[in-house]
Short mmCIF file of C-alpha atoms and ligand atoms in Angstrom, two decimals:
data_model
loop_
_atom_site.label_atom_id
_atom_site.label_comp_id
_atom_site.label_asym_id
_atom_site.label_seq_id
_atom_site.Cartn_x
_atom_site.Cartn_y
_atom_site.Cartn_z
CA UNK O 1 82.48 129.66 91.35
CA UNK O 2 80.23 126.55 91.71
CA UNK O 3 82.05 123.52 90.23
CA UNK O 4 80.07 121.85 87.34
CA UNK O 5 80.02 118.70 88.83
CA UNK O 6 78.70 115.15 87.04
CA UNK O 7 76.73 113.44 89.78
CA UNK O 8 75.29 110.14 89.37
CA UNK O 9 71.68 110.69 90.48
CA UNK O 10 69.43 113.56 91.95
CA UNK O 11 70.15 112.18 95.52
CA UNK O 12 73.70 113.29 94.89
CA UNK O 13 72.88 116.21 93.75
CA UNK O 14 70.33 117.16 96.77
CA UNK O 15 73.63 116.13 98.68
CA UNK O 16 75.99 118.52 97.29
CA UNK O 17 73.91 121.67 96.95
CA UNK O 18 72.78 120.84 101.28
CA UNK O 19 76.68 120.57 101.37
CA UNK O 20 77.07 123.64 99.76
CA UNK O 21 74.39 125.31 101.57
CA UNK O 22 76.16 124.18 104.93
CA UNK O 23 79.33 125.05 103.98
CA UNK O 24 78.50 128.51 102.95
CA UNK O 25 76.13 129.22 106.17
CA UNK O 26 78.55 127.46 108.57
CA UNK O 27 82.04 127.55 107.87
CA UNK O 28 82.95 130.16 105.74
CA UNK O 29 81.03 132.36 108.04
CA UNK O 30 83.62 131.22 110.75
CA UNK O 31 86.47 130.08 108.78
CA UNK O 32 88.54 133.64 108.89
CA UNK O 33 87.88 134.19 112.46
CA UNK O 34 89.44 131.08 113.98
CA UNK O 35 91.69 130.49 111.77
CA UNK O 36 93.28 133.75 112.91
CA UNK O 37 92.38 132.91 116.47
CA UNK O 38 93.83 129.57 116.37
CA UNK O 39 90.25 128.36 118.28
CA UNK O 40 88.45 125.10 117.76
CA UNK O 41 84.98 125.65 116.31
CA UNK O 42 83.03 123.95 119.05
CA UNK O 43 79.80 122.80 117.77
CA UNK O 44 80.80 122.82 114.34
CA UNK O 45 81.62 118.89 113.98
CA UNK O 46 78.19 118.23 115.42
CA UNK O 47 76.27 120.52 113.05
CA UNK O 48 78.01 118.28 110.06
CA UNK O 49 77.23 115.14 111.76
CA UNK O 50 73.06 115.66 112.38
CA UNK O 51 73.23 116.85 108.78
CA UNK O 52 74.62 113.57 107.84
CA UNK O 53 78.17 114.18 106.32
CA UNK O 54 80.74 112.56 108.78
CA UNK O 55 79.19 108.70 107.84
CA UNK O 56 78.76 109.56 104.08
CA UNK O 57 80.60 106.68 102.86
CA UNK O 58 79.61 103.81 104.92
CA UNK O 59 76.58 101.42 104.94
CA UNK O 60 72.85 102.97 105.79
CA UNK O 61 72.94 100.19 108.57
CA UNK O 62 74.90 101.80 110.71
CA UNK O 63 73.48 104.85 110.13
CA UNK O 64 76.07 106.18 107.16
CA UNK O 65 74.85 107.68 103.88
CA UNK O 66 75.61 105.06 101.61
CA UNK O 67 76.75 106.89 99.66
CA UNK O 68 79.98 106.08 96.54
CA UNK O 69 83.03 107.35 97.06
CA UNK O 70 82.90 109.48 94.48
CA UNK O 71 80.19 111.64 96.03
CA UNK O 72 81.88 111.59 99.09
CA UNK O 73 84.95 113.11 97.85
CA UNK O 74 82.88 116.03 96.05
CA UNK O 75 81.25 116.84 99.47
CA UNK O 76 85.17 116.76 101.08
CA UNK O 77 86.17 119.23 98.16
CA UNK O 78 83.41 121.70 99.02
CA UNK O 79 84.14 122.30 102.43
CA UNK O 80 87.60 122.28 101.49
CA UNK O 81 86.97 125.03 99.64
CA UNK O 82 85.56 126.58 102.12
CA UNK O 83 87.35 125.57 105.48
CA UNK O 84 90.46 123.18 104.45
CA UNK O 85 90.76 122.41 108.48
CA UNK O 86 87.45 121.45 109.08
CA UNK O 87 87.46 119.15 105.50
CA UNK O 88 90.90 117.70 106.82
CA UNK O 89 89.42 116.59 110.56
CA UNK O 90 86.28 115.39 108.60
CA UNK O 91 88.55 113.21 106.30
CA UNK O 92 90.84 112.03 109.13
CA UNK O 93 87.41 111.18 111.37
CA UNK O 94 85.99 109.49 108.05
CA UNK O 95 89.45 107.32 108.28
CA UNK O 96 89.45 106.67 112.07
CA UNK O 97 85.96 104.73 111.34
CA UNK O 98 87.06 102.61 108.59
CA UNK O 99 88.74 99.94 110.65
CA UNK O 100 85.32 99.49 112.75
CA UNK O 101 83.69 98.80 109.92
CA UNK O 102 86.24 96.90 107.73
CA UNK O 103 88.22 94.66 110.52
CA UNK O 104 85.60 95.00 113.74
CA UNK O 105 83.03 91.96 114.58
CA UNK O 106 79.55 92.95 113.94
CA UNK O 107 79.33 93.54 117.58
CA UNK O 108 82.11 95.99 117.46
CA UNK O 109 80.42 97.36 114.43
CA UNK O 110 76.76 97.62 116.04
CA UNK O 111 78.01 99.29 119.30
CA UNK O 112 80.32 101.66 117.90
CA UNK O 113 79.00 102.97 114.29
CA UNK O 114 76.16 104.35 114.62
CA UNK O 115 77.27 106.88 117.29
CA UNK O 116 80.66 107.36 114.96
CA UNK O 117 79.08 108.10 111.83
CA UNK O 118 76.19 110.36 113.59
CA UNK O 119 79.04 112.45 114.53
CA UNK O 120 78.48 111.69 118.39
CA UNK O 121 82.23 110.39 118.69
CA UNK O 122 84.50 112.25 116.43
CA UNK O 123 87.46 109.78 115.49
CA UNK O 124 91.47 110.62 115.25
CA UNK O 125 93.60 108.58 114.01
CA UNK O 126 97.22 107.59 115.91
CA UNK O 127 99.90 105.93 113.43
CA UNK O 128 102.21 108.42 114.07
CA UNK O 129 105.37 108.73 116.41
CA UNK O 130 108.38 111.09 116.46
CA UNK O 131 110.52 108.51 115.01
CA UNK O 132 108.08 107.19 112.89
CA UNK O 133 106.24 108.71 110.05
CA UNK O 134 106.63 107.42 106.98
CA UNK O 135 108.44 104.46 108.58
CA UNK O 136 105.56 103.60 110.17
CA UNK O 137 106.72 99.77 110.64
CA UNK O 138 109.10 101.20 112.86
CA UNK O 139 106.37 102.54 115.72
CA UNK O 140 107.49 101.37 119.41
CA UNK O 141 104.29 102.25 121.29
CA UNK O 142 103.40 98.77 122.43
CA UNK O 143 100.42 97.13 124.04
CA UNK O 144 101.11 94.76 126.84
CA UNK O 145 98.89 91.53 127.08
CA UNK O 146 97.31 91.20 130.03
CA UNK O 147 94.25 89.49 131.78
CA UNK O 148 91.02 90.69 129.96
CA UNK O 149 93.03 93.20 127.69
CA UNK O 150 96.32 95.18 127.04
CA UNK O 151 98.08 97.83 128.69
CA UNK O 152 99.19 100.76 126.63
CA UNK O 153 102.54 102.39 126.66
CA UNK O 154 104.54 104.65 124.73
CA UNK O 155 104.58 107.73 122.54
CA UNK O 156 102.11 109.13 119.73
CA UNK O 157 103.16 112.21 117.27
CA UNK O 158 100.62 114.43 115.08
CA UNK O 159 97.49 113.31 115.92
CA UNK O 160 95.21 115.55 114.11
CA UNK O 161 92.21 116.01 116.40
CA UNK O 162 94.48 115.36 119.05
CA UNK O 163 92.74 115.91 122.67
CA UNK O 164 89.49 116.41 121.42
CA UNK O 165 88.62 112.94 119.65
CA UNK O 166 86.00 110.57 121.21
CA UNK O 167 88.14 107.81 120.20
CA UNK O 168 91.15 106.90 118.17
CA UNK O 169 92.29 103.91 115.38
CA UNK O 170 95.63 103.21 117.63
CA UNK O 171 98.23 101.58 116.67
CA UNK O 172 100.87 99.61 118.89
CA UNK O 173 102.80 96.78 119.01
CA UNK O 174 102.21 93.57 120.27
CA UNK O 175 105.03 91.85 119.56
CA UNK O 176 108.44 92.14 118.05
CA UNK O 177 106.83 91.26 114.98
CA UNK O 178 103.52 92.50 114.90
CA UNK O 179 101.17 95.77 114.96
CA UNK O 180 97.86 95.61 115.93
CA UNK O 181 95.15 98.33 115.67
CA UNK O 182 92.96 99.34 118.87
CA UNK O 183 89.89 101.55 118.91
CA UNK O 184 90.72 103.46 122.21
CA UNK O 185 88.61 106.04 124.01
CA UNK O 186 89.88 109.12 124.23
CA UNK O 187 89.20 109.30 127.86
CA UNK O 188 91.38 106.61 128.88
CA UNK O 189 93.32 106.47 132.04
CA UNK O 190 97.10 107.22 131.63
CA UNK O 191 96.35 109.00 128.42
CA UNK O 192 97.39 112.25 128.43
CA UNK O 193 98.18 114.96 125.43
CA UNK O 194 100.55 117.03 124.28
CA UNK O 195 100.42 120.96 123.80
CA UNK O 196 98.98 121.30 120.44
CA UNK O 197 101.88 122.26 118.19
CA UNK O 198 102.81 125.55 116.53
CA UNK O 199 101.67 125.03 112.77
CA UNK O 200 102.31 127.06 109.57
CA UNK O 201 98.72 126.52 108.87
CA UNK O 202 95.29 124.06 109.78
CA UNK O 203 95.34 126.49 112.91
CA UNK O 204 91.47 125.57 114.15
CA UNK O 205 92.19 122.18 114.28
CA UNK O 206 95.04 120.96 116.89
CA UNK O 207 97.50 118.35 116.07
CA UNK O 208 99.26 117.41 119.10
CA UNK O 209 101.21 114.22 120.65
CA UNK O 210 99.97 111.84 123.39
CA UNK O 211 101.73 109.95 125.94
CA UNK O 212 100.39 106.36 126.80
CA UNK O 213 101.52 105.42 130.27
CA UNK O 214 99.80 102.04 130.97
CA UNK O 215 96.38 102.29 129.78
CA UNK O 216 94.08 99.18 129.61
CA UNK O 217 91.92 98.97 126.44
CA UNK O 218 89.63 95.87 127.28
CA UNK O 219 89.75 92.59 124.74
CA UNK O 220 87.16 94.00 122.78
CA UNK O 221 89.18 96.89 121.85
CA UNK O 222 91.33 95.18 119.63
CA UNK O 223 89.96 95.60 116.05
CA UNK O 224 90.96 92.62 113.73
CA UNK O 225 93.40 90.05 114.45
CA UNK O 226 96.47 90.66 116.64
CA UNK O 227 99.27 91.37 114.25
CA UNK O 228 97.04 92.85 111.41
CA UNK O 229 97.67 95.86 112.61
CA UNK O 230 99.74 97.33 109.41
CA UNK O 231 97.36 96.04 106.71
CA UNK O 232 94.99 97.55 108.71
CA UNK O 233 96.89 100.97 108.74
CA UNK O 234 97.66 101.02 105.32
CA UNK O 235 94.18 100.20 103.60
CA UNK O 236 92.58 103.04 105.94
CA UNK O 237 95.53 104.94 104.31
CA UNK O 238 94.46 104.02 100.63
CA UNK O 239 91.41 105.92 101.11
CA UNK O 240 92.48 108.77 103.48
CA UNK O 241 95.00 109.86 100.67
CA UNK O 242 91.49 110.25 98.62
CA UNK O 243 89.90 112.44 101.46
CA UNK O 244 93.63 114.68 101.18
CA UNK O 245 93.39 114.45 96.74
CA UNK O 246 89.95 116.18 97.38
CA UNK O 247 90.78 118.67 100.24
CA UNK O 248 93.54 119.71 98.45
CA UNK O 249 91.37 120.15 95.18
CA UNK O 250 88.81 122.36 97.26
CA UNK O 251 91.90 124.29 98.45
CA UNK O 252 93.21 124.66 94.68
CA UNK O 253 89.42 125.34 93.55
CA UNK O 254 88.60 128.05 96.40
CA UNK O 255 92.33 129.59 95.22
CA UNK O 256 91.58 129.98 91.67
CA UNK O 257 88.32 131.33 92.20
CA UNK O 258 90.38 134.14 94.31
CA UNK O 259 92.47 134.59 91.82
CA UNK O 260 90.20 134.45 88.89
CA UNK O 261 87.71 137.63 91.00
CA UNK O 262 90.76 140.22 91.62
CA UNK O 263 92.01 139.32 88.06
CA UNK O 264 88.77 140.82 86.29
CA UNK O 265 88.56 143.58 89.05
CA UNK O 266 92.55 144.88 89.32
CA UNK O 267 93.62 147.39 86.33
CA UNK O 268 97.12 148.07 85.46
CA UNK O 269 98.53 149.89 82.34
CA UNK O 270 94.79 150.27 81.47
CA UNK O 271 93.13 146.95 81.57
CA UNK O 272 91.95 144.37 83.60
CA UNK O 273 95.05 142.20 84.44
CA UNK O 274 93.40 139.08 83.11
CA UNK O 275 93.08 141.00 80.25
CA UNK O 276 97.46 140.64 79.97
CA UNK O 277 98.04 137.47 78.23
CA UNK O 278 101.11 136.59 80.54
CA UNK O 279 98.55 136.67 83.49
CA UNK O 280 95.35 134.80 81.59
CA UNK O 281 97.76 132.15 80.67
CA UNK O 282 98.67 131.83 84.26
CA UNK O 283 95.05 131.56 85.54
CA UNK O 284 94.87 129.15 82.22
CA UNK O 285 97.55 126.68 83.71
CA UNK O 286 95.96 126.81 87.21
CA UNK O 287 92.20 126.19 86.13
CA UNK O 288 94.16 123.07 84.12
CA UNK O 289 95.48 121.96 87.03
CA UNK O 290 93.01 121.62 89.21
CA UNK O 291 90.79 120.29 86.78
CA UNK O 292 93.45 117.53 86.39
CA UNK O 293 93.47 117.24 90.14
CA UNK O 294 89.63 116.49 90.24
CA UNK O 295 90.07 114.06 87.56
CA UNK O 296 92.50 111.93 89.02
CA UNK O 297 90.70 111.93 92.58
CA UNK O 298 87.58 111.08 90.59
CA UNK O 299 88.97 108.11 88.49
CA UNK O 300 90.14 106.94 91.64
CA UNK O 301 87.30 106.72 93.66
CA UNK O 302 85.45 105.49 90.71
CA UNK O 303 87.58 102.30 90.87
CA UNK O 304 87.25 101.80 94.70
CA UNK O 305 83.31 102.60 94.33
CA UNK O 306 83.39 99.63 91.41
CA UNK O 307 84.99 97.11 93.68
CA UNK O 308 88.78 97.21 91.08
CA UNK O 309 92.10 97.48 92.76
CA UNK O 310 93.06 101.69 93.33
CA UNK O 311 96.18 101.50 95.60
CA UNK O 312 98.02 102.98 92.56
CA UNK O 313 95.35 105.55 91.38
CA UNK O 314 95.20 106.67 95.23
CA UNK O 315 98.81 107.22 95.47
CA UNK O 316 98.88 109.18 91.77
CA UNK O 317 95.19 111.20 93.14
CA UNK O 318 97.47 112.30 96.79
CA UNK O 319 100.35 113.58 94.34
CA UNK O 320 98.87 115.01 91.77
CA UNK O 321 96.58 116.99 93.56
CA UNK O 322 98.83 118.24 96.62
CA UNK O 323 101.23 118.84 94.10
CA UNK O 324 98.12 121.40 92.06
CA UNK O 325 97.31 122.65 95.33
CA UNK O 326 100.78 124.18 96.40
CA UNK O 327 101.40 125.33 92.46
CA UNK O 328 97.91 127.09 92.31
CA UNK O 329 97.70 128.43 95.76
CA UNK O 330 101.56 129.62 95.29
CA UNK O 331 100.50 131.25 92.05
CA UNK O 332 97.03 132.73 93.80
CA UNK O 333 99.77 135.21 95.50
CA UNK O 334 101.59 136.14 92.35
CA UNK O 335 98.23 137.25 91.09
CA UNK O 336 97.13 139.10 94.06
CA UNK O 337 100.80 140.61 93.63
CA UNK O 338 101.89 142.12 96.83
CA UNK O 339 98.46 142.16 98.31
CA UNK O 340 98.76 138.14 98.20
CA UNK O 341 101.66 138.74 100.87
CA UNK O 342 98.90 139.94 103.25
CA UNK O 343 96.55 138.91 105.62
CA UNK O 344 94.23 140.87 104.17
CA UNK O 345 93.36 138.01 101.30
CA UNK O 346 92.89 133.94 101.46
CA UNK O 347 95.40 133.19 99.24
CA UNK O 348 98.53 133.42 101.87
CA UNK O 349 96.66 131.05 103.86
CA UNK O 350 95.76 128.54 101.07
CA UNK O 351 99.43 128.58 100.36
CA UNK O 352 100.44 127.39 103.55
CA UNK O 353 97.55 125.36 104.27
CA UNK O 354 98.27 123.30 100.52
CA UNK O 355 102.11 122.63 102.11
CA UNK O 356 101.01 120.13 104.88
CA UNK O 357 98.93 118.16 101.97
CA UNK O 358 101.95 117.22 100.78
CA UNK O 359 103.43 115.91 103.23
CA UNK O 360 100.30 114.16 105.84
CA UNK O 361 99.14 110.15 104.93
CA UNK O 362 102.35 109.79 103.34
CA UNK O 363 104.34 112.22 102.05
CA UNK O 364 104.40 112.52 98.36
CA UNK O 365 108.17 110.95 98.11
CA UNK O 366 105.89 107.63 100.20
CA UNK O 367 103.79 108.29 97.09
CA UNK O 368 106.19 108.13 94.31
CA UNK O 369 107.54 104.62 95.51
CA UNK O 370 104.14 103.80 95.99
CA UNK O 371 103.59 104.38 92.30
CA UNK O 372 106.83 103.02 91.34
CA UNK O 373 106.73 99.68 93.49
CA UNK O 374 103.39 98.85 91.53
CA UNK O 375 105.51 99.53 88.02
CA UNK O 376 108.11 97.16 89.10
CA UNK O 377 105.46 94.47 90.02
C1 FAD J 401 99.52 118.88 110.58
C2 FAD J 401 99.82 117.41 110.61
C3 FAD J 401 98.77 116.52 110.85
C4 FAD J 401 99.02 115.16 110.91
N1 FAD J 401 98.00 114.30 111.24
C5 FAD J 401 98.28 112.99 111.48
C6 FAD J 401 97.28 112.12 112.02
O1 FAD J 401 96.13 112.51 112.24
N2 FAD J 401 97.64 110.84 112.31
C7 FAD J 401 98.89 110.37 112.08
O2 FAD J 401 99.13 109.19 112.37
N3 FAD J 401 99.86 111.15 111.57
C8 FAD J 401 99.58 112.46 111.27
N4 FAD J 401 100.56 113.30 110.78
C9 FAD J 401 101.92 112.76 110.58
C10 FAD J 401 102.29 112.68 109.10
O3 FAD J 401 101.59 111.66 108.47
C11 FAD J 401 103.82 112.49 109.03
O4 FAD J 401 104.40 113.74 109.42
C12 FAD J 401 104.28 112.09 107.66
O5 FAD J 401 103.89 110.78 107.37
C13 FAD J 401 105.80 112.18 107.50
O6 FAD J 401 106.47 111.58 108.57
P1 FAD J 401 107.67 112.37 109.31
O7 FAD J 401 107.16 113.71 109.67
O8 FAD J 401 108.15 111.48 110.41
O9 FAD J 401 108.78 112.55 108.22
P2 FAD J 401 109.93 111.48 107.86
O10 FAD J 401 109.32 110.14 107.67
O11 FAD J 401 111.03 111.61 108.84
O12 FAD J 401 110.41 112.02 106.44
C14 FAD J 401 111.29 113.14 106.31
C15 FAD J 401 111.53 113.36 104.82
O13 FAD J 401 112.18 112.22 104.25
C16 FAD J 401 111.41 111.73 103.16
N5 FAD J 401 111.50 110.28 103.12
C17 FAD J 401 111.33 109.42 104.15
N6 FAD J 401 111.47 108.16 103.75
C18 FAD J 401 111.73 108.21 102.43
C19 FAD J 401 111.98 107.24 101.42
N7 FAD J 401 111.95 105.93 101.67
N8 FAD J 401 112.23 107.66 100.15
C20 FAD J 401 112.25 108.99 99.85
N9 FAD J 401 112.02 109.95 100.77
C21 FAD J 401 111.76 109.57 102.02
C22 FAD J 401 109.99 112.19 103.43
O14 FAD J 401 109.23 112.25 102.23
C23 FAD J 401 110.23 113.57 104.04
O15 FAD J 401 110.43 114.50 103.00
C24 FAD J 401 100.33 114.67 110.69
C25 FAD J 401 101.37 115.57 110.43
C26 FAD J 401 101.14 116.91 110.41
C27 FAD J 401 102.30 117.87 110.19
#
């Protein structure tokens, strides 16, 4: 179904129906077959960038779209509807860029933005380490000072985009008592990758580890001030849990839709079976909640796009809607009944694909005390 969206002008409209157009030529053409396959769609990432959507939301400068939040999340939902593992490595490269353009010097910016937001370096993003996830104060990787830079040492965990990224937002320690963020090449020397790990879903994209065994990043690597490292983290995060509220909106969306199709077509006892109250009510509660989920994504970016505080509203957007996603996907089966146990439909894979949202850029416990911290303030 095409979502009845309220754009603010004809530009974003001419965005979302090229999105649309993309995302119904391009990737859910693909989407079955390497999924299956677990393959990387080579080529794909570049297609999105020459068509403009992997610099969206940053300035026309540096070669973005310019374009609010809000539209940018719509465009995230569509291909998530469409390909949740090629909306998730768009939202994570949309992240890796933001501390270029929020902490970098306008020489940082002018050298490395333009070629980031055309899509020509595709971003990952490395908080992550085995011991630390949603402790991520407690990260050990460190960078060494030394002359004309740092060296690089230690051990990265789940770094979506892992061994393919041009370049990664890295974070490491410089001291016992401060984090610092690096924009490192993913070419480095002594900067090697793990085997991509086994996933329950997300399978085109790898996530893997990497092992950092003396790198140098030069001076100018160092993005922001030495030690700013976690607020540097942690307001990328703000908005990456936006990118996840509206990939896991598209997943909900693109479930429903499933759901809503074999209802009117499947018969039993003589009628359709969204014809049996028990079952309309169920496709009821799910088109509810993922209306909800779009509505607290939306109010969110709205905020952020008028310059007002949205920690909170970003924290409530990553719950409620990863929460919608695994109830609506997990229902999607019971309506496919045993046939939603297969292989044979989407709706086994949307289930496990909406699991991981609930847990990636903070896991939706992080969230709850995220919420609840601001209630105490
Ligand atoms: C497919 C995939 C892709 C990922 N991509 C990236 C990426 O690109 N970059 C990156 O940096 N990271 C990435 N991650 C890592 C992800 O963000 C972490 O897995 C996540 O933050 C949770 O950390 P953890 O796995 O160490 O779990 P832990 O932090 O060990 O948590 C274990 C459990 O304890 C709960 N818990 C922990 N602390 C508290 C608390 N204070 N209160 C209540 N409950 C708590 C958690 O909610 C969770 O249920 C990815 C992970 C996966 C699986």
């Amino acid at each position: 179904m095409t979502v009845d969206r309220l754009l603010p002008d004809q530009d974003a409209r001419d965005l979302l129906d090229l999105t649309r157009d993309i995302a119904d030529k391009e990737l859910a053409r693909r989407v079955d077959e390497h999924e299956r396959a677990e393959t990387y769609p080579h080529g794909l990432f570049a297609t999105l960038g020459e068509a403009g959507l992997l610099g969206l939301p940053y300035p026309e400068e540096y070669g973005g779209g310019g374009q609010p939040y809000e539209v940018y999340l719509q465009v995230i939902e569509e291909l998530a509807a469409r390909w949740a593992s090629v909306a998730v490595a768009t939202s994570v490269h949309t992240l890796a860029c933001f501390p270029v353009l929020a902490y970098g010097t306008p020489e940082q910016r002018s050298r490395w933005l333009p070629d980031m937001l055309a899509g020509r370096l595709i971003g990952g993003y490395s908080l992550s380490e085995p011991q630390a996830g949603s402790d991520a104060a407690a990260l050990t990787c460190r960078a060494d000072r030394v002359e004309g830079g740092y060296r690089i040492t230690g051990n990265k965990a789940w770094i979506t985009h892992g061994g393919i990224a041009d370049f990664y937002a890295l974070f490491a320690r410089t001291g016992d008592r401060s984090i610092s963020c690096f924009l490192a090449p993913g070419a480095a020397d002594g900067l090697t990758f793990g085997r991509p790990e086994e996933k329950m879903g997300l399978h085109a994209v790898p996530t893997t580890g990497a092992h950092w065994d003396g790198a140098f990043l030069e001076d100018e690597r160092l993005l922001g001030e030495e030690g700013q490292g976690l607020q540097i983290a942690f307001s990328a995060l703000d908005s990456g849990r936006l990118g996840i509220a509206a990939c896991a909106t598209g997943l909900a969306q693109a479930a429903l839709d499933e759901a809503v199709s074999y209802a009117k077509e499947r018969q039993t006892f003589g009628r359709k079976i969204i014809d049996h109250q028990g079952l309309g009510f169920l496709l009821a509660d799910m088109a509810a909640g993922v209306d909800c989920a779009r509505a607290t994504y939306l109010d969110a970016a709205r905020r952020r796009d008028a310059g007002l505080p949205y920690s909170r509203q970003a924290s409530v957007a990553k719950l409620v809607a990863t929460d919608t996603a695994m109830k609506v996907t997990t229902d999607a089966v019971q309506v496919f009944g045993g046939y939603g146990y297969t292989r044979e439909f989407r709706v086994e894979r949307y289930m496990r694909e909406a699991k991981i949202m609930q847990i990636f850029e903070g896991t939706n416990q992080i969230q709850r005390l995220v919420i609840s911290r601001h209630l105490a303030k």
